[in-house]
Amino acid sequence: MVCAPLAGWRPVTVTGRRTRQDFAELLQDLVDDYFPNKKIVFVMDHLNTHKLSVLYDRYEPAEAARIARQIEVH
């Protein structure tokens, strides 16, 4: 689950498992569909899949870098 509390936004995505690929696809959806052209600040737990490096496992390097540039992790 991701949320933007000040905007009252809390979409939920359910997948069969919590995989690295699932997380990478969620990040791409956030960057491309929900917050295009905006910096996304993440505050997240320490689940082993919650790393920007998952983008490079799922996408070509140029695409992974494009997505990662819009995300700031705290």
XYZ file of C-alpha atoms in Angstrom, residues 29-60:
32
model
C 3.093 2.938 -12.021
C 3.618 5.687 -9.449
C 6.106 7.538 -11.650
C 4.254 7.144 -14.951
C 0.566 7.080 -14.012
C 0.029 8.765 -10.653
C 2.790 11.361 -10.203
C 4.307 12.144 -13.603
C 6.888 14.929 -13.565
C 6.933 15.120 -9.755
C 9.489 14.053 -7.181
C 8.125 11.156 -5.107
C 9.363 10.969 -1.522
C 9.160 7.479 -0.018
C 9.150 6.666 3.665
C 9.090 2.885 3.825
C 9.834 -0.107 5.968
C 12.848 -2.383 5.597
C 11.234 -5.244 3.668
C 13.942 -6.896 1.585
C 12.238 -5.907 -1.695
C 12.029 -2.204 -0.811
C 15.109 -0.983 -2.645
C 15.480 1.057 -5.813
C 17.884 -1.582 -7.117
C 14.832 -3.745 -7.919
C 14.243 -1.443 -10.879
C 17.466 -2.673 -12.473
C 16.384 -6.292 -12.001
C 13.094 -5.647 -13.799
C 13.883 -2.997 -16.455
C 16.649 -2.048 -18.852
